Short mmCIF file of C-alpha atoms and ligand atoms in Angstrom, two decimals:
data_model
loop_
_atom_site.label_atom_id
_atom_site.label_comp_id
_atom_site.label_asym_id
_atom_site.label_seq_id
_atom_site.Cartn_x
_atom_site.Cartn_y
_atom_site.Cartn_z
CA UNK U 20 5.13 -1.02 23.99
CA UNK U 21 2.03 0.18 22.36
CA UNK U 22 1.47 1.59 18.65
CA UNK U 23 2.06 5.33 18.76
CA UNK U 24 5.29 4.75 21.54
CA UNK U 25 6.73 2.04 18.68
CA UNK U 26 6.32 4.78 15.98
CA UNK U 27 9.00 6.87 18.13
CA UNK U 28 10.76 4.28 20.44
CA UNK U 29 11.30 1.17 19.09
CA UNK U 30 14.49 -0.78 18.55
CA UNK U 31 14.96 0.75 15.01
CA UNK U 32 14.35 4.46 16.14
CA UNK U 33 15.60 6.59 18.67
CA UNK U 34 19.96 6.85 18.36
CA UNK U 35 22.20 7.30 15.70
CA UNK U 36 25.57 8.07 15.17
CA UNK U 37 27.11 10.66 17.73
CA UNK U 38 23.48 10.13 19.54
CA UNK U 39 21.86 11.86 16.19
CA UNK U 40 18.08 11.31 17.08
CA UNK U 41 17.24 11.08 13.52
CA UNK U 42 19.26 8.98 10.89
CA UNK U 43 21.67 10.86 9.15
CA UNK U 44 21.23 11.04 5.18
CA UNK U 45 24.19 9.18 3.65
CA UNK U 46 23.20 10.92 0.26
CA UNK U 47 26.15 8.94 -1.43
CA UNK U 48 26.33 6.81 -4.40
CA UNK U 49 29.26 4.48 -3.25
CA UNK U 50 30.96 3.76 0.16
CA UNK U 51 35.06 3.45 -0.23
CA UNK U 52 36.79 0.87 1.91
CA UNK U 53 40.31 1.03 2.61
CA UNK U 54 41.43 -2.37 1.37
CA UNK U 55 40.31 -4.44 -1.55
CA UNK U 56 40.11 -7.19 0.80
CA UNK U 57 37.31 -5.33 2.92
CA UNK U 58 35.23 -4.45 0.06
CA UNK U 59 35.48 -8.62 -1.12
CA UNK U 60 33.98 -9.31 1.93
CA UNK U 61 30.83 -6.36 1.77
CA UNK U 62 30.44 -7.51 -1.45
CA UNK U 63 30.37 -11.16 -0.52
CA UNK U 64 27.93 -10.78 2.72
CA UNK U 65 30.57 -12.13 4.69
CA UNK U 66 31.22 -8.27 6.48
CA UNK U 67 29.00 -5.34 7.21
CA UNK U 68 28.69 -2.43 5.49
CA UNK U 69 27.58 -0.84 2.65
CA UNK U 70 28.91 -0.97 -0.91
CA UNK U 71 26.57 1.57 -3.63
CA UNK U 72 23.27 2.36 -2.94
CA UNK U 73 21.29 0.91 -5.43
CA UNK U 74 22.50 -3.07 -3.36
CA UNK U 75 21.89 -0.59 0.30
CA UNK U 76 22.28 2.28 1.93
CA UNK U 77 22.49 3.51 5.83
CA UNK U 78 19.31 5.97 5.71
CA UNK U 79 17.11 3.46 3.60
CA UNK U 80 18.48 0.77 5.75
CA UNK U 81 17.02 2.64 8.73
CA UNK U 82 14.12 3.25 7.11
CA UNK U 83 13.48 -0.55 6.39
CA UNK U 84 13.98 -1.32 9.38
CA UNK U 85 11.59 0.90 11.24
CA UNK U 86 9.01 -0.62 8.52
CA UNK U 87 9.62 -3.97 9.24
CA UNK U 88 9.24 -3.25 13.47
CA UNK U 89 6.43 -1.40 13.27
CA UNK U 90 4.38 -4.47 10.67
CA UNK U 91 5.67 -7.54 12.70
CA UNK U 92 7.68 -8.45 10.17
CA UNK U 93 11.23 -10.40 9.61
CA UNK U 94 12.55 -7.96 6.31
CA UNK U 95 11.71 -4.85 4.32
CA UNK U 96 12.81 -4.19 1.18
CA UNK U 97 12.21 -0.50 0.09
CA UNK U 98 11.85 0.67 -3.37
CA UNK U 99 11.39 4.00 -5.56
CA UNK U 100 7.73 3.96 -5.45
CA UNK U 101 4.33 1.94 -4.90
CA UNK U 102 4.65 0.91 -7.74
CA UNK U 103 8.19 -0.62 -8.13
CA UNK U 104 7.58 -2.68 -5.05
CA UNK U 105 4.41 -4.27 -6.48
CA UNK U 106 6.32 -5.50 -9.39
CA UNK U 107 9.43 -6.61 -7.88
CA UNK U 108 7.41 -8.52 -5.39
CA UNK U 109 5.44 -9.77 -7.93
CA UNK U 110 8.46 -10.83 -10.39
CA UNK U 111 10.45 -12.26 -7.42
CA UNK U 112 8.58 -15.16 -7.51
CA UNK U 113 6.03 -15.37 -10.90
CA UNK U 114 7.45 -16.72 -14.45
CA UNK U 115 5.59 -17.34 -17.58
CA UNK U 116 2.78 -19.82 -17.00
CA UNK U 117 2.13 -18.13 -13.33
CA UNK U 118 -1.58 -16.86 -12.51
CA UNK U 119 -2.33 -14.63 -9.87
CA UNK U 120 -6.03 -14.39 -8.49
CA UNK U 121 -6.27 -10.59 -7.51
CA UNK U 122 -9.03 -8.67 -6.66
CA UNK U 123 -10.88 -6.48 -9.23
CA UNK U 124 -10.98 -3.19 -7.22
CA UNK U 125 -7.51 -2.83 -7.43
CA UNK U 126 -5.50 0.76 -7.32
CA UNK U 127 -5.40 1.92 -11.64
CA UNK U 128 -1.62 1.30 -11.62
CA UNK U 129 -1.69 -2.21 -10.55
CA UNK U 130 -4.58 -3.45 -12.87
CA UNK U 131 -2.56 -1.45 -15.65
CA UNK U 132 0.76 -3.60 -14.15
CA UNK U 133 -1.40 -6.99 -14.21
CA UNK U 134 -2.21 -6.08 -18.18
CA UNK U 135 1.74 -5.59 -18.62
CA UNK U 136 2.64 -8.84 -17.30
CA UNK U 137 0.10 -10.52 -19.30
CA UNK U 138 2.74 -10.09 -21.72
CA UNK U 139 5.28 -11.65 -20.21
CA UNK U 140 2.88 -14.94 -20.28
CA UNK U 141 1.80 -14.39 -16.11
CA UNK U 142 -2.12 -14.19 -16.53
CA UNK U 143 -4.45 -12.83 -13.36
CA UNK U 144 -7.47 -13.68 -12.49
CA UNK U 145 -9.51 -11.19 -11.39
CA UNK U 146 -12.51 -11.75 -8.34
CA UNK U 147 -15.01 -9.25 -8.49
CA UNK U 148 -14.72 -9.48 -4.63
CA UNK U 149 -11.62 -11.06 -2.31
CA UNK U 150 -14.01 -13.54 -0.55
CA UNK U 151 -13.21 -17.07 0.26
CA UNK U 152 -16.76 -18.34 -2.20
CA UNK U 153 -14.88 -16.03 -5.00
CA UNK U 154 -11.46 -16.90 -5.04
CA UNK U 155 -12.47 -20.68 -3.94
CA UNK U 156 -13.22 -21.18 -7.80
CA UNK U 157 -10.33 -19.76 -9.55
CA UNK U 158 -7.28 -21.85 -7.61
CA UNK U 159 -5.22 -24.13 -10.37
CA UNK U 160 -2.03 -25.32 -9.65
CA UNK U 161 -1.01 -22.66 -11.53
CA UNK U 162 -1.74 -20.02 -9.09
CA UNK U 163 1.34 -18.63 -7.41
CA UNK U 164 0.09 -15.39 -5.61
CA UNK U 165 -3.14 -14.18 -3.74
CA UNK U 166 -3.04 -10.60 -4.15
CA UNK U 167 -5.26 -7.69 -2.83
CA UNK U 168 -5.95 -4.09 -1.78
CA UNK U 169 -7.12 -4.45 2.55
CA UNK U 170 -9.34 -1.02 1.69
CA UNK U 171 -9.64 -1.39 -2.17
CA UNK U 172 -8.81 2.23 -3.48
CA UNK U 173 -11.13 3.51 -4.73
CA UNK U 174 -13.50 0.93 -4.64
CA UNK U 175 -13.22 0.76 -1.12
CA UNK U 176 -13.87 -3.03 -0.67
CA UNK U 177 -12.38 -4.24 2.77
CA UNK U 178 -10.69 -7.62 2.60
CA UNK U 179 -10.95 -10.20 5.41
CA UNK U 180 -7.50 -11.03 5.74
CA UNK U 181 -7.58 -13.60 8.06
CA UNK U 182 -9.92 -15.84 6.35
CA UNK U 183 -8.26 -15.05 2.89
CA UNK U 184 -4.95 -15.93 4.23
CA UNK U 185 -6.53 -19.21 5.62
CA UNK U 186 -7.58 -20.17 1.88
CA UNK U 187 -3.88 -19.16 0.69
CA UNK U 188 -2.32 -21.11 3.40
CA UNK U 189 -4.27 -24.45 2.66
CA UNK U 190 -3.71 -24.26 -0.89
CA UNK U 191 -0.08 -23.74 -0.28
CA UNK U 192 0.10 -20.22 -2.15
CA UNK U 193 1.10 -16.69 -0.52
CA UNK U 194 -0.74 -14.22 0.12
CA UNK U 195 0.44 -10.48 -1.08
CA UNK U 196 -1.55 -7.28 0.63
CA UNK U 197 -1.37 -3.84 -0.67
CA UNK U 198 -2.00 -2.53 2.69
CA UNK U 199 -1.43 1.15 1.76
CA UNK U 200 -4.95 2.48 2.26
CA UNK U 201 -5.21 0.70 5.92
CA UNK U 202 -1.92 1.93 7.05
CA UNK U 203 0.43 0.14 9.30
CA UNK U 204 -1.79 2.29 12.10
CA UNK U 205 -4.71 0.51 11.52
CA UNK U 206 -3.48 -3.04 10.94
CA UNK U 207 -0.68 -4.77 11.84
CA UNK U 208 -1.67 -7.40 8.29
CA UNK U 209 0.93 -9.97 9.19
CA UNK U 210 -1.02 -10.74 12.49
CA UNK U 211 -4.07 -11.93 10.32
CA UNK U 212 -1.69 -14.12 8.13
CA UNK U 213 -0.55 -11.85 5.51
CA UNK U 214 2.78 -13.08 4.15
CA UNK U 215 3.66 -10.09 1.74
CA UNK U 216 2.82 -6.66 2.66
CA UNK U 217 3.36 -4.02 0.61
CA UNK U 218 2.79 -0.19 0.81
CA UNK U 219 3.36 2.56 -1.46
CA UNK U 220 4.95 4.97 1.30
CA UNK U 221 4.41 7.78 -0.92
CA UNK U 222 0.54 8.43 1.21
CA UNK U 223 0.05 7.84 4.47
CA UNK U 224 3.76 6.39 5.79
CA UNK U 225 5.64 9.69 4.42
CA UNK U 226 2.36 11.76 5.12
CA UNK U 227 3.22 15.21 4.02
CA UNK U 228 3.30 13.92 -0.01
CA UNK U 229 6.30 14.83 -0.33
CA UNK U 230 8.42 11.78 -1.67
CA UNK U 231 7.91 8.56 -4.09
CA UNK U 232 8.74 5.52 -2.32
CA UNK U 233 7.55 1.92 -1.83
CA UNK U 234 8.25 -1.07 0.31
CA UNK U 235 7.74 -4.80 0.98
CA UNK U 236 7.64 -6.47 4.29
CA UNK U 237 8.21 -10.10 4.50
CA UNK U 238 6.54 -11.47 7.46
CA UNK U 239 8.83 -14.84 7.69
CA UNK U 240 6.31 -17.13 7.74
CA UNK U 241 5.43 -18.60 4.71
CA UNK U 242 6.77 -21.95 4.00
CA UNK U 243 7.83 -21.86 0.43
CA UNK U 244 8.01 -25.30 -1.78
CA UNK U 245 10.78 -24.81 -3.80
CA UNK U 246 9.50 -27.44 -6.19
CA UNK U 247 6.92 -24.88 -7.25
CA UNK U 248 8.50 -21.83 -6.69
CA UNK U 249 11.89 -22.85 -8.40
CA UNK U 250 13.54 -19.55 -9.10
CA UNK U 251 13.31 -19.09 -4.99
CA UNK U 252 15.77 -22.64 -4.81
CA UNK U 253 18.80 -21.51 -4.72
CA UNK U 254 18.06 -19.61 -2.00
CA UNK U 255 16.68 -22.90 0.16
CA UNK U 256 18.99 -22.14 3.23
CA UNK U 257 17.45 -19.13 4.01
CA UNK U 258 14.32 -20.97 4.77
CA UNK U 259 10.96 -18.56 4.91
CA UNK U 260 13.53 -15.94 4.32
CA UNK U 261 14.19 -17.05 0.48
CA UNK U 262 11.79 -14.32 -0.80
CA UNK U 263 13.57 -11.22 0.98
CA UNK U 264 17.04 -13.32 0.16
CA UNK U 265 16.42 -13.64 -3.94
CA UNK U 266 14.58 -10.49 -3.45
CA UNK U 267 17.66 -8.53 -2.18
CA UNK U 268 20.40 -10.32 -3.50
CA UNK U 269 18.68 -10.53 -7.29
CA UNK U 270 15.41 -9.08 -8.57
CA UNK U 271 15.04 -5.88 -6.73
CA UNK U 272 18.75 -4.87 -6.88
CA UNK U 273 18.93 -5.53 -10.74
CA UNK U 274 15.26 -4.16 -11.90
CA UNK U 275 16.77 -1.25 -9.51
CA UNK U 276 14.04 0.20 -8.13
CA UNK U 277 15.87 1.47 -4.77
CA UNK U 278 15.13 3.90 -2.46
CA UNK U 279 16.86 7.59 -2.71
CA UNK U 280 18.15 8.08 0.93
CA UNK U 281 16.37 11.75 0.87
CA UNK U 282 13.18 9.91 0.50
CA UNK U 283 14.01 7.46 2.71
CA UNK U 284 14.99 10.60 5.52
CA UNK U 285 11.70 12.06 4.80
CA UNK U 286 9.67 8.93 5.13
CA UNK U 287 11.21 8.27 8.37
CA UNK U 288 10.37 11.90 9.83
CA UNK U 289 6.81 11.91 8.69
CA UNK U 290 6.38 7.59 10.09
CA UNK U 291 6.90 9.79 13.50
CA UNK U 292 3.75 11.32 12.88
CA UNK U 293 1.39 8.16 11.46
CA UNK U 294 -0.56 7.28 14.71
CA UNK U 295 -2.08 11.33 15.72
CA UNK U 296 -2.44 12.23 11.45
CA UNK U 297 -4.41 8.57 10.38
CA UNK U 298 -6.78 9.34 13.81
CA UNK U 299 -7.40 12.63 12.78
CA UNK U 300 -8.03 11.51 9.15
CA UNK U 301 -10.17 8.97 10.03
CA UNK U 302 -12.73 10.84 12.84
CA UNK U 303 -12.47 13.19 9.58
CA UNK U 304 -13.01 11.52 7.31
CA UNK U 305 -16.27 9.67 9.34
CA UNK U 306 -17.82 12.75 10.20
CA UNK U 307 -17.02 14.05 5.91
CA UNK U 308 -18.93 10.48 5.35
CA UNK U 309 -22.07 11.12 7.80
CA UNK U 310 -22.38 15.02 6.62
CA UNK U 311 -22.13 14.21 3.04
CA UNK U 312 -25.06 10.90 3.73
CA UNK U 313 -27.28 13.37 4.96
CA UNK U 314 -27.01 15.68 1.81
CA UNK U 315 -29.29 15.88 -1.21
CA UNK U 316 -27.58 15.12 -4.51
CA UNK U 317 -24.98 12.85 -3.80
CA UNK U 318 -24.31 9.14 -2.73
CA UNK U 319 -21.28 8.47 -0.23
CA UNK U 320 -19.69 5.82 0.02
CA UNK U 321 -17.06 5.29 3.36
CA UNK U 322 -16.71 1.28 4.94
CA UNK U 323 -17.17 2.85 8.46
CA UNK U 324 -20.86 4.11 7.82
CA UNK U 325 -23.01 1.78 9.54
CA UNK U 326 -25.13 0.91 6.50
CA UNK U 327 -21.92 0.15 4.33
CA UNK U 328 -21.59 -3.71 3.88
CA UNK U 329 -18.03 -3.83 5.35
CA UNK U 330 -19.23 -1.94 8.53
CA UNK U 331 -18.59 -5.50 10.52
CA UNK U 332 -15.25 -6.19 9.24
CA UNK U 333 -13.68 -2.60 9.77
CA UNK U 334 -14.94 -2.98 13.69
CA UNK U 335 -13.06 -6.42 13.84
CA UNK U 336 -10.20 -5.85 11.72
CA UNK U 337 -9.50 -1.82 12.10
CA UNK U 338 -11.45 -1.26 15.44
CA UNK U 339 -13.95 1.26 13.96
CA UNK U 340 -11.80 2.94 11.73
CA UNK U 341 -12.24 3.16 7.79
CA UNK U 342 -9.49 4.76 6.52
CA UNK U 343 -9.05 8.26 4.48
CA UNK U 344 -10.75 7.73 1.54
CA UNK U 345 -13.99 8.65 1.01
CA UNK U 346 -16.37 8.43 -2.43
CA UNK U 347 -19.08 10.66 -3.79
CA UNK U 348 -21.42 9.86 -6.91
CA UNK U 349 -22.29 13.65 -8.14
CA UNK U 350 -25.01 12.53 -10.29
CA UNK U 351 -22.94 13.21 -13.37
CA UNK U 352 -19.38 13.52 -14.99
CA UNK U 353 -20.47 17.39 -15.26
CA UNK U 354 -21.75 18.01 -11.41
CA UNK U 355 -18.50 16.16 -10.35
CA UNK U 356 -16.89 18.88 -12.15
CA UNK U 357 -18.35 21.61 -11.47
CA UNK U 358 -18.20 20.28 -7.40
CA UNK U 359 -14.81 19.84 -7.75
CA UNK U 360 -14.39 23.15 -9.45
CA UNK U 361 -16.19 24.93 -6.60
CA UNK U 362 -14.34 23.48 -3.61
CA UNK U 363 -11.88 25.95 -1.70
CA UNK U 364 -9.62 24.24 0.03
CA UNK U 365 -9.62 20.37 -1.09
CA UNK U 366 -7.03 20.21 -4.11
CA UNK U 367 -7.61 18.94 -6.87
CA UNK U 368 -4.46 16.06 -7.30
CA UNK U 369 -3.66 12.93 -7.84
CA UNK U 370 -2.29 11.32 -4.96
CA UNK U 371 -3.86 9.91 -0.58
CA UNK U 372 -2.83 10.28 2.39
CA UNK U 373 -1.75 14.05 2.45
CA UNK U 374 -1.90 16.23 5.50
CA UNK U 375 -4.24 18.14 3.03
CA UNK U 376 -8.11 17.31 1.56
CA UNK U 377 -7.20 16.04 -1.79
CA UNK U 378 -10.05 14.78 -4.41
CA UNK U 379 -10.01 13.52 -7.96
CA UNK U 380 -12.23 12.26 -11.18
CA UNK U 381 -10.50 9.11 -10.66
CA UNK U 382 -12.29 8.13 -14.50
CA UNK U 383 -10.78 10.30 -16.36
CA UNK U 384 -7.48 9.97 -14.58
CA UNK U 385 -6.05 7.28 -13.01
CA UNK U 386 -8.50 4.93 -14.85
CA UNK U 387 -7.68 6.27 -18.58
CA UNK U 388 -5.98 3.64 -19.88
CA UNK U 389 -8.93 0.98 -17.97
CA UNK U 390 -11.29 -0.93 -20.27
CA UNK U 391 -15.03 0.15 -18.94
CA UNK U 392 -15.24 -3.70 -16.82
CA UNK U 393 -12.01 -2.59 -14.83
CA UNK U 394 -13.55 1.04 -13.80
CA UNK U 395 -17.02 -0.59 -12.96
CA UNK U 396 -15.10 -3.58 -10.88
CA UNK U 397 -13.25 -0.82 -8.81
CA UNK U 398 -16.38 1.55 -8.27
CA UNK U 399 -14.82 4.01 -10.77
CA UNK U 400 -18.06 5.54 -12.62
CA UNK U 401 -18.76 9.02 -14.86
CA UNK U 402 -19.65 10.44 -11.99
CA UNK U 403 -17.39 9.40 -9.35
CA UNK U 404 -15.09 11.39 -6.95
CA UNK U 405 -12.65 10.23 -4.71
CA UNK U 406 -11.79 12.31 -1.80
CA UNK U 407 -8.37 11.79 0.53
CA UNK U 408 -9.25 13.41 3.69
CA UNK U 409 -7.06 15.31 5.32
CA UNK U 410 -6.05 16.70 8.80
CA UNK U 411 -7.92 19.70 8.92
CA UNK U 412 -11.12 21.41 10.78
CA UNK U 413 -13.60 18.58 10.04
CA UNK U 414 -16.10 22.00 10.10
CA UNK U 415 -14.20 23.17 7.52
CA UNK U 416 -14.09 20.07 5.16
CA UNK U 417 -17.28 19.73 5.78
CA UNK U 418 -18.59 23.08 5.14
CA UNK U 419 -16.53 23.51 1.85
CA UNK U 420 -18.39 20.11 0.11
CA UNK U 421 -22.01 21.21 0.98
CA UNK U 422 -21.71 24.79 -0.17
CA UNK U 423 -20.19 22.79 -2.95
CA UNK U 424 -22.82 20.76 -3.56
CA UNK U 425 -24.93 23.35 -2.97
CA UNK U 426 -23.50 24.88 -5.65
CA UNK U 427 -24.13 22.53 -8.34
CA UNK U 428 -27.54 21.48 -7.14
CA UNK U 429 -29.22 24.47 -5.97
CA UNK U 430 -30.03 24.37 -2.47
CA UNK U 431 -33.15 22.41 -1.50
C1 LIG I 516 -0.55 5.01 -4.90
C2 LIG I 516 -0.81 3.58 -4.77
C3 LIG I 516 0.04 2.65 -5.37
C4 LIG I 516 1.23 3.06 -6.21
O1 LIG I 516 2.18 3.73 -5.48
P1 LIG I 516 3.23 4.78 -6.10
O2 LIG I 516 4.04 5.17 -4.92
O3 LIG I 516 2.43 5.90 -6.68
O4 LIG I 516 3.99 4.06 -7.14
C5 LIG I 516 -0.22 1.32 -5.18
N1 LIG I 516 -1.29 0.91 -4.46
C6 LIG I 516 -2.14 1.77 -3.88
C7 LIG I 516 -3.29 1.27 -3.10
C8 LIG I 516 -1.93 3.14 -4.02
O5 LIG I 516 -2.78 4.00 -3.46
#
C-alpha cells in the first residue's frame, strides 16, 4: 500500500465500533468494570481494556496506533504536547551524570528544556551542526542520547539520518529525531535508523492548528544494554521494547503528560489529510522560496533551493521536498516589522504547519529567554522571519510578501 492509501486504509484506520468510520471519542475519565476481579486484571496487564485515561484511552489508543503504522514503528506513546513528549522521552532513559549531544539549531522550547535539565545534573552538548566530523568529538561514555531536529526549525539545517544513526549505532547510544518539521509524509525516519521519533502533532499531523498534542514512536530496534541504561532493567523481558514498556508503565503515565481524547479525535481527522496539505505546502512553499530569491531586500533561506547547502540531502532523503518553513532576513529588526505589519493574509502567530500562511519574529519570541549563542546557532537573528507556508494560492502568498517588501523598501 502506498503513503497517501496508508493515511486512510491501513490496519489502524478504516472500522470502528458499529462500523463507525472514524474512532469514536471516549471523552471519559475512568472505565467501570463489573467485577473487582476484572479491573485486577486491566490493572495488572493480564486483560484488555482500559482503566482512566491518564494510563490509556480508546480514541488516543487509536490515534497511537495510526502513528506508529504510518512511521514503521513497533509503539507510540502520545502525550499533551511537543513538548511533553520530548521530555518524557528524554527522562525515560537520562539520570544525573547523563549527556546528550544535540544539535544547536534546535526548536526554542527544547534548548530552553536542555537548560532545565541541566539542573537536574543531565548536561548536553551542543554541535553547531549534526554531522558525523561534529558529533565524532563529543562521544564519552557518558553520552546516553543523540538527539536532533531532521529540518532544524528555524534554522533549517537538514540532518543525514542515516549516517548519524550509523555513528549512534556503533557507539552503542540511541538516536532521538524530532521529526516534526519533515513530517511522517516526507520521511518514514525509522527506515534511515532512527530509533526515537518524536513529533509535536500540534503542526503538520493535526494540520488545521487546532489541538496540543505530542507523540513518540519507538521503532523496536535498538538494542538497549541494560548495564548502562539501568533504570530500563527491570523491564529486560521486553527486549527492544523496554523503552515504550518503562515508558508506558512508569515515566509518561506518572509525569502525566497524556493525550485528551478530543485532541486525539482531531489529530486523527486532520492525519487523513497529511499527504495532499504537506504537497501543497511544499510546491508552496518552493515557489514562496524562488519568488522571494529573486527579490531586492531580502535573503531567503529554504533547503530545497538549489544553491542551499542541504539541496543534496533533501533530494535523497525527502525526494525534492523541503518542508513548510521558509526564512527571510529583512535587513533589520524594524523592516521585519514593518513587513510583517504589512502582510494581508499571512498571520502573525506562533505556531507551523497550519492550513494557513503563518510568520513570526522568532527573536523576540520563541527565542526570549535564549542567550545570543543559542539564537545565532539556530539562524535566529534581529532581523529574521520565519514563515509556515500554508495551503493557499501560491499567487497569492506570493503576491502578499513582495508588495510587502515592497512596502518597506520602496520599489526598485
Ligand atoms: C512546536 C515544536 C515543538 C514543541 O511542540 P508543542 O506541541 O508546542 O509542545 C517541538 N519541536 C518542534 C520542531 C516544534 O516545531
Amino acid at each position: 500500500m502506498e503513503f497517501c492509501t496508508k493515511l486512510l486504509h491501513d490496519k489502524s484506520a478504516g472500522r470502528f465500533q458499529n462500523g463507525a468510520t472514524l474512532p469514536p471519542i471516549s471523552q471519559v475519565c475512568a472505565f467501570s468494570y463489573e467485577s473487582a476481579e476484572e479491573l485486577e486484571k486491566v490493572f495488572a496487564g493480564k486483560a484488555a481494556g482500559f482503566a482512566y485515561t491518564r494510563i490509556s484511552n480508546p480514541t488516543v489508543d487509536a490515534f497511537e496506533r495510526r502513528i506508529c503504522e504510518l512511521e514503521g514503528g513497533r509503539a507510540a506513546t502520545a502525550c499533551s504536547s511537543g513538548m511533553a513528549a520530548i521530555s518524557s522521552a528524554l527522562l525515560n532513559i537520562l539520570g544525573t551524570g547523563d549527556e546528550i549531544i544535540a544539535g544547536a539549531g534546535l526548536f526554542g522550547g527544547t534548548v530552553d528544556l536542555f537548560r532545565n535539565l541541566k539542573e537536574y545534573g543531565i548536561t548536553t552538548k551542543f554541535v553547531t551542526h549534526m554531522t558525523i566530523d561534529e558529533i565524532k568529538k563529543h562521544i564519552t561514555y557518558k553520552t546516553k542520547v543523540i538527539f536532533g531536529e531532521i529540518i532544524g526549525n528555524p534554522g533549517l539545517d537538514v540532518m543525514d539520518i542515516r549516517s548519524v544513526s550509523e555513528l549512534a549505532h556503533e557507539n552503542n547510544i540511541p538516536l532521538f529525531v524530532d521529526a516534526t518539521t519533515a513530517t511522517p509524509y516526507l520521511i518514514r525516519s525509522i527506515e534511515y535508523g532512527a530509533d526515537i521519533v518524536i513529533h509535536s502533532s500540534s503542526k503538520y499531523i493535526n494540520g488545521n492548528g487546532n489541538s496540543i498534542s505530542g507523540i513518540i514512536t519507538d521503532s523496536g530496534n535498538f538494542k538497549w544494554d541494560f548495564d548502562k541504561y539501568p533504570v530500563l532493567a527491570p523491564y529486560k523481558k521486553y527486549g527492544r521494547l523496554a523503552f515504550t514498556a518503562r515508558l508506558k508503565n512508569d515515566t509518561w503515565r506518572n509525569i502525566g503528560g497524556c493525550l485528551s481524547p478530543m485532541n486525539a479525535y482531531l489529530n486523527l481527522l486532520g492525519i487523513e489529510t497529511l499527504a495532499l496539505r504537506v504537497e501543497r505546502i511544499c510546491e508552496n512553499a518552493l515557489a514562496l522560496a524562488n519568488a522571494l530569491e529573486k527579490t531586492n531586500g531580502v535573503k531567503v533561506n529554504y533547503p530545497a533551493l538549489p544553491n542551499n547547502p542541504y539541496y543534496p540531502l533533501v533530494q535523497k532523503q525527502f525526494g525534492g521536498k523541503g518542508g513548510g518553513i521558509v526564512t527571510l532576513r529583512a535587513g533589520s529588526k524594524e523592516k521585519a516589522y514593518a513587513l510583517m505589519n504589512a502582510l494581508k493574509y499571512a498571520l502573525n502567530a506562533t505556531n507551523i504547519g497550519d492550513t494557513k500562511t503563518l510568520v513570526i519574529h522568532p527573536a523576540s519570541t520563541i527565542y526570549l529567554n535564549s542567550t545570543e549563542e543559542q539564537r545565532i546557532n539556530a539562524g535566529v537573528y534581529d532581523d529574521t522571519i520565519r514563515i509556515s507556508v500554508g495551503i493557499e494560492d501560491a499567487r497569492d502568498i506570493i503576491e502578499d510578501f513582495t508588495q510587502a517588501i515592497e512596502k518597506v523598501n520602496g520599489k526598485e
